């Protein structure tokens, strides 16, 4: 049985094909259109997924939410906020009338254009059911509690469920407008970052601040119950009846207006980031305890945008509420396509499910397009790019490792593109984590983004315990753990320290990946999943004694992660990267035609 | 967290449509061709409408339609990439403006005559579907899932 899952028309559209319980392909539309978090109907992603599945007919199509329930919520909100909510109503209704009400005919029409002859049945799992399905069905657990937390779906903003074999049920939920995801987004907006994409920046900013507002948030903004359920005091928020997340009362509570995106980040912003992060961690922890109590299960699966908060995930893991935890790597709305496909496969198609307790079904999240050697070489020849071919993987690993050890910044383009927000070695920029200046260099010269943003390590799975206080695999970069105490150096901040100066201060023997609170967002690299990447890091270890590299996504600020060889080359030449590795080919920046005029390769993307 | 499943390699045929980026010159030529075709079609439609109007003696309106049609046709033939594209942008912007005004005009009665009275009624009955305000009497805000979950229905 073959099922196509689709998510779109909110943010981060995506498609996925599940065939007989196995994910054949999954990809986000933004990677093909080059529009960050593209929400449009994912025609390119669907075309790719269908082709990866080898063509043929579809048995089912699943859309990741129930549109009529969502419209019901919008109308109820309009009634509940009348007359002030009129502008929101006027903006929402035409979009619904134009496209969102016609999902099934649109799907049928677009599939017909892509050559799908027989119109398949279209299913509509609830938004949080799609999230729950994306968390449970690909997990390694035969049975588990499921917790989903995000901004909002139809009505639900959070849910607790239970999965047993191929059966998945949602047991409880919390309703809009009381949402942990929207609360976090409100602070994202207030601190000057973009809602729906800047949340992880706020999380990265948190360790620079102090939780001075935590008590105030819990007293004034949130009524948080022991079981993690919450209500917000909506007198402080604007998202119900205005076109902004917070209002003047919110600003007055925190002593001034929201930061504008181009303004300097102040101590207040850092403290707000830390405070809302503490609240988020508490909500996740209490909700997980509640899920354990309600379901009695030993394992937990998580999805929804809040599940991408890897700091909260690490906190939850250390609290030991569950024996083990599995988080969908594409936990946001893109993963809804995966969940919807699984929900239809098991729920409508009655497909069987097996789980061995060890292996998940996400295949390392390497579920996107892979370009062959011939495809890459043909493009390079046509464009006149200068490259060297290294067919022996061991020699290749040695060469790349040497470049990194020589303080070069290397773009890695190989194998299948990752699905979800993280690059895990196939569309990555890598560098030397031992360098105290590498974080700043990579942020400003390569990524062209804020200097405070931390980088993550890709560490050999078998070495992770030597560097971090982590006792399990973290293949999807969704867990945060501290660098081991014996590796840390004292780099506490004096009161009047400049932020940039503080960022650049070494805090361990791998300073480029050690955040100011000595934490790191870890990707464990496994030989079985990505042998080439593993071999390269092993070669780096053999040279330097350091079994990890810096890993950041292959893109610049505001750009989707690169998808094709052409995207990779343009990004490589538009930044100050030194080396690009594409499959067996290695390209040196200074050998390329047009090197003297690198700026001409730079594309502008709207800042995220 | 667990170990991961075996990774299956991607099919080059699936990546093929994305492997060779469209040549910028070809992309421009394709866009220009599409603009020209669209412009000629729209210009001819306007001229046809003008002819019908002239036939029925509506000379002023017919004159406006024929002028617009001639301008559209001329720009589409002579300068599709610049002149006609600019005209199309202008018309789109005007259309968007008209659409926005219409949305406000048409939706205002729906909102103020239909939805707002519900709000007044609900407020009188102390009902709030958005459940605003804290409730200290409740130990939990979790509620049972309503079990509407028929996967095959959009509601």
XYZ file of C-alpha atoms in Angstrom, chain A:
608
model
C 0.000 0.000 0.000
C 1.306 3.409 -0.998
C 0.255 6.587 0.819
C 1.151 10.194 0.056
C 1.197 12.607 3.010
C 0.916 16.351 2.454
C 1.260 19.365 4.739
C 0.875 22.924 3.471
C -0.839 26.308 3.610
C 0.356 27.262 7.045
C 4.133 27.136 7.054
C 6.806 24.693 5.955
C 4.928 22.671 3.346
C 6.144 19.122 2.757
C 5.321 15.777 1.199
C 6.080 12.184 2.116
C 5.491 8.751 0.628
C 4.975 5.762 2.914
C 4.951 2.391 1.194
C 4.043 -0.717 3.164
C 4.990 1.040 6.381
C 8.376 2.269 5.153
C 9.113 5.923 4.421
C 10.305 6.009 0.821
C 10.815 9.750 0.587
C 10.067 12.970 2.442
C 11.035 16.528 1.629
C 10.092 20.124 2.324
C 8.903 22.348 -0.500
C 11.223 25.192 0.556
C 14.248 23.192 -0.576
C 13.021 23.177 -4.180
C 11.492 26.651 -4.416
C 14.298 28.282 -2.356
C 11.680 30.179 -0.335
C 12.269 29.697 3.388
C 9.386 27.877 5.128
C 7.438 27.940 1.846
C 3.814 27.218 2.679
C 2.482 26.764 -0.846
C 1.091 23.496 -2.166
C 4.198 21.259 -2.293
C 4.081 20.368 -5.956
C 7.871 19.951 -6.250
C 8.144 17.874 -3.109
C 5.288 15.663 -4.304
C 6.865 15.281 -7.757
C 10.106 14.209 -6.114
C 8.423 11.813 -3.671
C 6.377 10.167 -6.421
C 9.504 9.712 -8.538
C 11.496 8.313 -5.606
C 8.717 5.775 -5.164
C 9.210 4.694 -8.763
C 5.941 6.103 -10.088
C 2.806 3.992 -10.009
C -0.535 4.687 -8.430
C -1.349 5.882 -4.951
C -3.753 4.080 -2.664
C -4.378 6.997 -0.319
C -3.523 10.647 0.124
C -3.522 12.183 3.590
C -3.671 15.886 4.351
C -2.258 16.791 7.741
C -5.266 18.508 9.321
C -9.025 18.895 9.211
C -9.725 22.145 7.364
C -13.363 22.516 8.374
C -12.488 22.242 12.070
C -9.817 24.874 11.559
C -12.312 27.189 9.881
C -14.657 26.597 12.800
C -11.930 27.808 15.144
C -11.355 30.917 13.038
C -15.063 31.769 13.008
C -15.399 31.141 16.751
C -12.410 33.386 17.325
C -14.015 36.072 15.157
C -17.204 35.843 17.212
C -15.287 35.791 20.471
C -13.253 38.867 19.596
C -15.925 40.964 17.846
C -15.797 43.810 17.055
C -12.014 44.200 17.511
C -11.159 41.038 15.617
C -12.608 42.335 12.342
C -9.238 42.993 10.610
C -8.051 39.447 11.387
C -11.362 38.111 10.068
C -11.056 40.087 6.817
C -7.547 38.793 6.261
C -8.378 35.167 7.006
C -11.660 34.651 5.171
C -10.612 35.446 1.560
C -7.685 33.008 1.831
C -10.037 30.317 3.046
C -12.566 31.006 0.318
C -9.849 31.066 -2.334
C -7.858 27.950 -1.460
C -8.068 26.387 1.979
C -11.640 25.150 1.611
C -10.836 23.367 -1.640
C -8.084 21.080 -0.450
C -9.424 17.835 -1.885
C -10.087 19.178 -5.427
C -6.723 20.952 -5.376
C -4.949 17.742 -4.423
C -6.752 15.764 -7.122
C -6.040 18.412 -9.748
C -2.351 18.725 -8.889
C -1.884 14.957 -8.771
C -3.530 14.627 -12.179
C -1.051 17.191 -13.536
C 1.763 15.071 -12.105
C 0.491 12.032 -13.957
C -1.412 10.226 -11.209
C -4.199 8.669 -13.249
C -6.550 7.176 -10.657
C -7.856 9.715 -8.138
C -6.958 8.312 -4.715
C -9.108 8.697 -1.626
C -8.089 11.725 0.473
C -7.957 11.434 4.276
C -7.810 14.186 6.861
C -6.232 13.206 10.182
C -6.395 15.905 12.854
C -3.356 18.153 13.083
C -2.239 16.791 16.449
C -3.039 13.256 15.399
C -0.676 13.801 12.456
C 1.990 15.026 14.864
C 1.336 12.119 17.216
C 1.497 9.658 14.305
C 4.783 11.182 13.115
C 6.166 10.636 16.601
C 4.868 7.166 17.373
C 4.725 5.178 14.141
C 8.363 5.658 13.040
C 9.625 5.278 16.628
C 11.360 2.122 17.773
C 8.788 1.496 20.511
C 6.074 -1.148 20.352
C 4.045 0.902 22.801
C 4.552 4.398 24.156
C 2.990 7.535 25.525
C 2.771 10.339 22.984
C 2.999 14.041 23.754
C 2.499 16.753 21.143
C 2.934 20.471 21.759
C 2.802 23.211 19.147
C 1.253 26.596 18.321
C -2.166 25.477 17.201
C -3.756 22.952 14.884
C -7.532 22.971 14.499
C -8.429 23.644 18.130
C -5.808 21.608 19.930
C -2.493 23.130 20.984
C -1.261 20.115 22.926
C -2.266 16.502 23.226
C -1.510 13.350 25.169
C -2.015 10.009 23.509
C -1.034 6.399 23.626
C 0.322 4.133 20.928
C 0.139 0.342 21.057
C 1.257 -1.663 18.051
C -0.488 -0.124 15.076
C -3.156 1.602 17.187
C -2.801 5.225 18.188
C -5.317 7.161 20.272
C -5.346 10.714 21.518
C -6.644 10.799 25.083
C -6.535 14.431 26.137
C -5.867 17.825 24.648
C -5.680 21.528 25.395
C -7.401 24.106 23.234
C -6.604 27.346 21.504
C -5.888 30.079 22.488
C -4.013 28.600 25.447
C -0.839 27.310 23.896
C 2.764 26.797 24.966
C 3.841 27.178 21.351
C 2.057 30.511 20.945
C 3.429 31.717 24.289
C 6.976 30.947 23.112
C 6.236 32.608 19.766
C 4.934 35.705 21.570
C 8.317 36.063 23.283
C 10.042 35.343 19.967
C 8.142 38.269 18.462
C 8.744 40.525 21.479
C 12.491 39.933 21.404
C 12.638 40.904 17.728
C 12.812 37.527 15.996
C 10.503 36.167 13.338
C 7.592 34.041 14.529
C 7.648 30.435 13.251
C 11.353 30.534 12.450
C 13.090 32.604 15.144
C 12.087 30.365 18.066
C 15.355 28.444 17.938
C 17.275 31.738 18.015
C 15.459 32.635 21.214
C 16.430 29.234 22.602
C 20.054 29.917 21.601
C 19.936 33.312 23.283
C 18.585 31.956 26.567
C 21.900 30.838 28.131
C 23.182 34.426 27.944
C 20.416 35.643 30.222
C 19.050 35.132 33.693
C 15.578 33.958 34.589
C 14.601 37.247 36.178
C 11.149 37.257 34.573
C 10.209 33.622 35.148
C 8.192 34.360 38.278
C 6.468 37.300 36.622
C 5.479 35.182 33.609
C 4.049 32.487 35.844
C 2.204 35.017 37.981
C 0.782 37.293 35.316
C 0.743 35.550 31.956
C 0.301 31.851 32.609
C -1.773 29.747 34.958
C 0.288 26.574 34.926
C -1.227 23.552 36.620
C 0.718 20.699 38.215
C -0.016 18.455 35.230
C 1.487 20.878 32.705
C -1.828 22.174 31.405
C -2.050 25.929 31.129
C -4.123 28.961 30.362
C -2.815 32.308 29.209
C -4.087 35.703 30.315
C -5.092 36.945 26.888
C -5.265 40.556 28.010
C -1.499 40.589 27.371
C -1.509 39.041 23.913
C -2.464 40.371 20.504
C -2.820 37.238 18.403
C -6.568 36.875 18.965
C -7.730 40.251 17.787
C -4.711 42.079 16.377
C -2.111 41.340 13.773
C 0.705 41.018 16.291
C 1.571 38.523 18.976
C 1.743 40.818 22.016
C 0.094 44.104 22.956
C 0.908 47.284 24.877
C 0.022 45.713 28.202
C 2.604 42.994 27.574
C 5.185 45.662 26.768
C 4.338 47.593 29.933
C 4.744 44.414 31.983
C 8.284 43.935 30.698
C 9.299 47.571 30.860
C 9.235 48.736 27.258
C 8.259 48.032 23.700
C 9.242 44.991 21.631
C 12.735 44.954 20.131
C 12.810 45.681 16.418
C 14.651 43.064 14.327
C 17.549 45.354 13.442
C 18.059 46.700 16.965
C 20.811 45.608 19.338
C 20.034 42.662 21.608
C 19.896 43.909 25.179
C 20.163 42.214 28.548
C 16.376 42.396 28.828
C 16.041 40.310 25.659
C 18.492 37.734 27.009
C 16.681 37.586 30.346
C 13.328 37.239 28.614
C 14.764 34.414 26.500
C 16.064 32.635 29.594
C 12.811 33.153 31.482
C 10.495 31.836 28.783
C 12.890 28.937 28.234
C 12.574 28.017 31.923
C 8.792 28.198 31.668
C 8.865 26.022 28.542
C 11.056 23.428 30.241
C 8.681 23.319 33.194
C 5.641 22.892 30.934
C 7.302 20.082 28.995
C 8.442 18.338 32.158
C 5.062 18.544 33.890
C 3.202 17.503 30.721
C 5.491 14.507 30.327
C 4.897 13.468 33.949
C 1.174 13.763 33.250
C 1.508 11.658 30.091
C 3.322 8.982 32.068
C 0.617 9.002 34.728
C -2.252 8.860 32.239
C -0.802 6.180 29.981
C 1.392 4.166 32.340
C 3.903 3.694 29.523
C 7.683 3.612 29.970
C 8.574 5.285 26.693
C 7.640 8.689 25.339
C 7.352 9.913 21.743
C 7.171 13.617 21.033
C 6.396 15.907 18.109
C 5.023 19.379 17.400
C 7.091 22.538 17.115
C 7.829 22.686 20.852
C 9.519 19.269 20.583
C 12.262 20.988 18.559
C 13.266 22.751 21.765
C 16.221 20.469 22.345
C 17.166 22.201 25.599
C 13.782 21.259 27.062
C 14.204 17.745 25.628
C 17.568 17.343 27.357
C 16.040 18.607 30.593
C 13.218 16.068 30.259
C 15.622 13.241 29.553
C 17.750 14.037 32.610
C 14.638 14.210 34.809
C 14.161 10.474 34.135
C 10.379 10.646 33.820
C 10.473 8.020 31.074
C 12.916 5.201 30.462
C 13.489 6.454 26.931
C 12.407 9.201 24.619
C 12.054 9.425 20.841
C 11.434 12.702 19.083
C 10.396 13.042 15.459
C 13.313 14.864 13.757
C 10.893 16.804 11.566
C 8.809 17.671 14.602
C 7.283 20.832 13.104
C 4.567 21.050 10.490
C 6.771 19.507 7.782
C 6.695 16.300 9.808
C 2.911 16.506 9.682
C 3.162 15.083 6.162
C 4.970 12.020 7.529
C 2.442 11.647 10.338
C -0.543 12.065 8.034
C 0.789 9.383 5.692
C 1.347 6.981 8.586
C -2.040 7.797 10.126
C -3.767 6.906 6.854
C -1.621 3.812 6.297
C -2.390 2.341 9.716
C -5.779 3.953 10.369
C -7.526 3.582 7.004
C -5.346 1.082 5.184
C -5.070 -1.121 8.306
C -1.385 -1.638 7.597
C 0.550 -3.674 10.167
C 3.361 -2.213 12.286
C 6.400 -3.802 13.843
C 8.926 -2.161 16.118
C 12.057 -3.859 17.436
C 12.652 -1.512 20.359
C 16.007 -0.430 18.929
C 15.758 0.899 15.386
C 13.545 3.764 14.332
C 12.181 4.091 10.808
C 13.463 7.554 9.908
C 16.636 6.267 8.207
C 18.705 9.000 9.789
C 16.264 11.579 8.310
C 18.106 11.051 4.971
C 14.891 10.906 2.981
C 15.356 13.594 0.335
C 16.884 13.677 -3.160
C 20.302 12.182 -3.861
C 22.268 13.326 -6.902
C 24.394 10.815 -8.735
C 28.053 11.259 -9.588
C 27.102 11.653 -13.256
C 24.519 14.338 -12.510
C 26.993 16.362 -10.439
C 29.858 15.970 -12.897
C 27.736 16.870 -15.894
C 26.714 20.126 -14.214
C 30.284 20.934 -13.182
C 31.593 20.357 -16.691
C 28.831 22.453 -18.235
C 29.606 25.316 -15.872
C 33.365 25.083 -16.059
C 33.852 24.570 -12.335
C 37.296 23.367 -11.292
C 37.276 20.115 -9.339
C 39.318 17.140 -8.321
C 37.919 13.615 -8.306
C 38.653 11.374 -5.316
C 37.103 7.973 -5.812
C 38.620 6.284 -2.790
C 36.456 7.108 0.244
C 39.382 6.693 2.639
C 41.480 9.185 0.677
C 38.500 11.532 0.501
C 37.986 11.315 4.271
C 41.678 11.979 4.831
C 41.658 15.020 2.510
C 38.571 16.630 4.067
C 39.801 15.924 7.590
C 43.115 17.587 6.763
C 41.339 20.658 5.409
C 39.315 20.970 8.600
C 42.430 20.488 10.730
C 44.027 23.285 8.677
C 41.204 25.579 9.849
C 39.381 25.490 6.539
C 35.609 25.669 6.420
C 34.188 22.861 4.296
C 30.808 22.454 2.627
C 29.618 18.845 2.545
C 27.108 17.805 -0.120
C 26.542 14.080 -0.367
C 23.886 11.383 -0.309
C 20.226 12.033 0.374
C 19.105 15.403 1.651
C 17.830 15.502 5.222
C 14.174 16.138 6.022
C 13.448 18.492 8.921
C 15.264 21.571 10.165
C 18.638 19.943 10.866
C 21.468 19.165 8.481
C 23.038 15.917 9.625
C 26.140 15.610 7.490
C 24.746 15.424 3.961
C 23.965 19.135 3.474
C 26.305 20.539 6.132
C 29.068 23.056 6.642
C 31.776 21.638 8.886
C 34.740 23.087 10.735
C 37.218 22.554 13.556
C 35.563 22.620 17.001
C 38.902 23.169 18.769
C 39.254 26.682 17.415
C 38.205 29.440 19.830
C 37.399 31.810 16.953
C 35.570 29.381 14.669
C 32.106 30.160 16.089
C 32.490 33.824 15.310
C 34.095 33.205 11.890
C 31.412 30.777 10.801
C 28.561 32.953 12.071
C 29.709 36.184 10.476
C 31.668 35.156 7.384
C 29.939 31.960 6.368
C 26.424 31.957 7.743
C 26.055 35.748 7.713
C 24.006 35.632 10.882
C 23.993 36.797 14.506
C 27.285 36.190 16.273
C 25.710 34.742 19.436
C 24.267 31.745 17.652
C 25.900 28.533 18.874
C 27.069 25.688 16.655
C 26.420 22.029 17.149
C 28.896 19.154 17.158
C 28.745 16.003 15.060
C 30.495 13.554 17.318
C 31.383 9.917 16.667
C 28.672 7.953 18.470
C 31.267 5.816 20.223
C 33.078 8.929 21.516
C 30.059 10.950 22.653
C 30.403 9.871 26.277
C 34.004 11.110 26.372
C 32.945 14.644 25.527
C 29.420 15.037 26.827
C 27.303 14.055 29.787
C 25.082 11.996 27.537
C 24.435 8.301 27.922
C 22.549 7.609 24.707
C 22.468 8.241 20.987
C 21.243 11.564 19.639
C 21.293 10.975 15.874
C 18.907 13.826 15.060
C 20.542 16.646 17.021
C 17.505 16.912 19.263
C 19.169 16.545 22.637
C 21.245 19.045 24.534
C 23.765 17.892 27.119
C 26.672 19.488 28.964
C 30.291 19.172 27.947
C 31.977 16.948 30.516
C 33.216 18.860 33.549
C 36.875 17.882 33.071
C 36.874 19.434 29.602
C 35.488 22.802 30.688
C 37.437 25.938 31.406
C 36.295 28.819 33.558
C 34.790 31.479 31.344
C 32.196 33.021 33.583
C 30.958 36.389 32.511
C 31.890 39.593 34.268
C 28.966 41.956 34.698
C 30.008 44.443 32.023
C 31.364 42.000 29.464
C 30.535 42.634 25.840
C 28.390 39.842 24.383
C 30.677 39.234 21.408
C 33.767 39.144 23.588
C 32.033 36.662 25.866
C 30.966 34.498 22.915
C 34.569 34.287 21.744
C 35.962 33.221 25.101
C 36.997 29.547 25.210
C 34.845 27.505 27.563
C 36.232 24.027 26.947
C 38.782 22.204 24.820
C 36.145 22.212 22.058
C 35.155 25.867 22.400
C 33.405 26.335 19.055
C 30.592 23.981 20.035
C 30.424 24.781 23.754
C 27.666 27.223 24.532
C 28.081 29.779 27.304
C 26.357 27.484 29.801
C 28.689 24.629 28.753
C 25.914 22.878 26.878
C 25.971 21.525 23.327
C 23.288 20.366 20.884
C 24.617 16.979 19.960
C 24.456 14.849 16.839
C 25.909 11.396 17.338
C 27.233 10.023 14.049
C 26.783 6.309 13.464
C 28.823 4.226 11.030
C 25.724 2.258 9.948
C 23.733 5.389 9.075
C 26.277 7.666 7.434
C 29.511 5.711 6.889
C 31.175 8.437 4.829
C 30.583 11.153 7.394
C 31.670 8.780 10.157
C 34.868 7.957 8.264
C 35.663 11.624 7.759
C 35.256 12.446 11.465
C 37.317 9.354 12.324
C 40.079 10.623 10.028
C 39.889 14.012 11.752
C 40.217 12.255 15.095
C 43.241 10.311 13.881
C 44.919 13.602 12.950
C 43.932 15.745 15.887
C 42.689 13.477 18.662
C 39.306 15.183 18.461
C 36.405 12.898 17.497
C 33.994 15.568 16.383
C 33.487 18.436 13.957
C 31.296 21.528 13.990
C 28.185 20.880 11.957
C 25.888 23.615 10.756
C 23.345 23.554 7.988
C 24.530 24.302 4.447
C 22.854 27.683 3.878
C 23.140 31.327 4.795
C 20.787 33.358 6.931
C 17.255 33.281 5.534
C 18.076 30.642 2.904
C 16.608 27.135 2.931
C 19.224 24.377 3.273
C 20.755 23.632 -0.133
C 19.102 20.899 -2.157
C 20.897 20.627 -5.502
C 24.566 20.798 -6.559
C 23.855 24.204 -8.085
C 22.428 25.521 -4.776
C 25.498 24.164 -2.987
C 27.966 25.787 -5.381
C 26.227 29.171 -5.256
C 26.176 29.130 -1.451
C 29.823 27.978 -1.376
C 30.983 30.774 -3.654
C 28.739 33.404 -2.072
C 30.334 32.900 1.346
C 33.882 32.547 2.572
C 33.902 28.770 2.611
C 37.234 27.290 1.546
C 36.378 23.841 0.213
C 33.288 22.187 -1.215
C 32.898 18.432 -1.314
C 30.166 17.127 -3.635
C 30.066 13.364 -3.767
C 33.531 12.227 -4.880
C 34.451 15.712 -6.119
C 36.389 18.294 -4.153
C 36.374 21.953 -5.166
C 38.699 24.627 -3.807
C 37.181 28.112 -3.686
C 40.353 29.874 -4.818
C 40.552 27.649 -7.919
C 37.087 28.530 -9.166
C 36.358 30.839 -12.075
C 34.953 34.054 -10.663
C 36.752 33.649 -7.327
C 37.982 37.245 -7.477
C 34.394 38.397 -7.662
C 32.798 36.083 -5.103
C 30.292 38.699 -4.035
C 28.498 38.266 -7.370
C 27.458 34.772 -6.274
C 25.780 36.111 -3.176
C 22.039 35.857 -3.260
C 19.900 37.920 -0.969
C 17.336 36.203 1.180
C 14.857 37.886 3.479
C 16.319 37.776 6.990
C 14.576 35.188 9.142
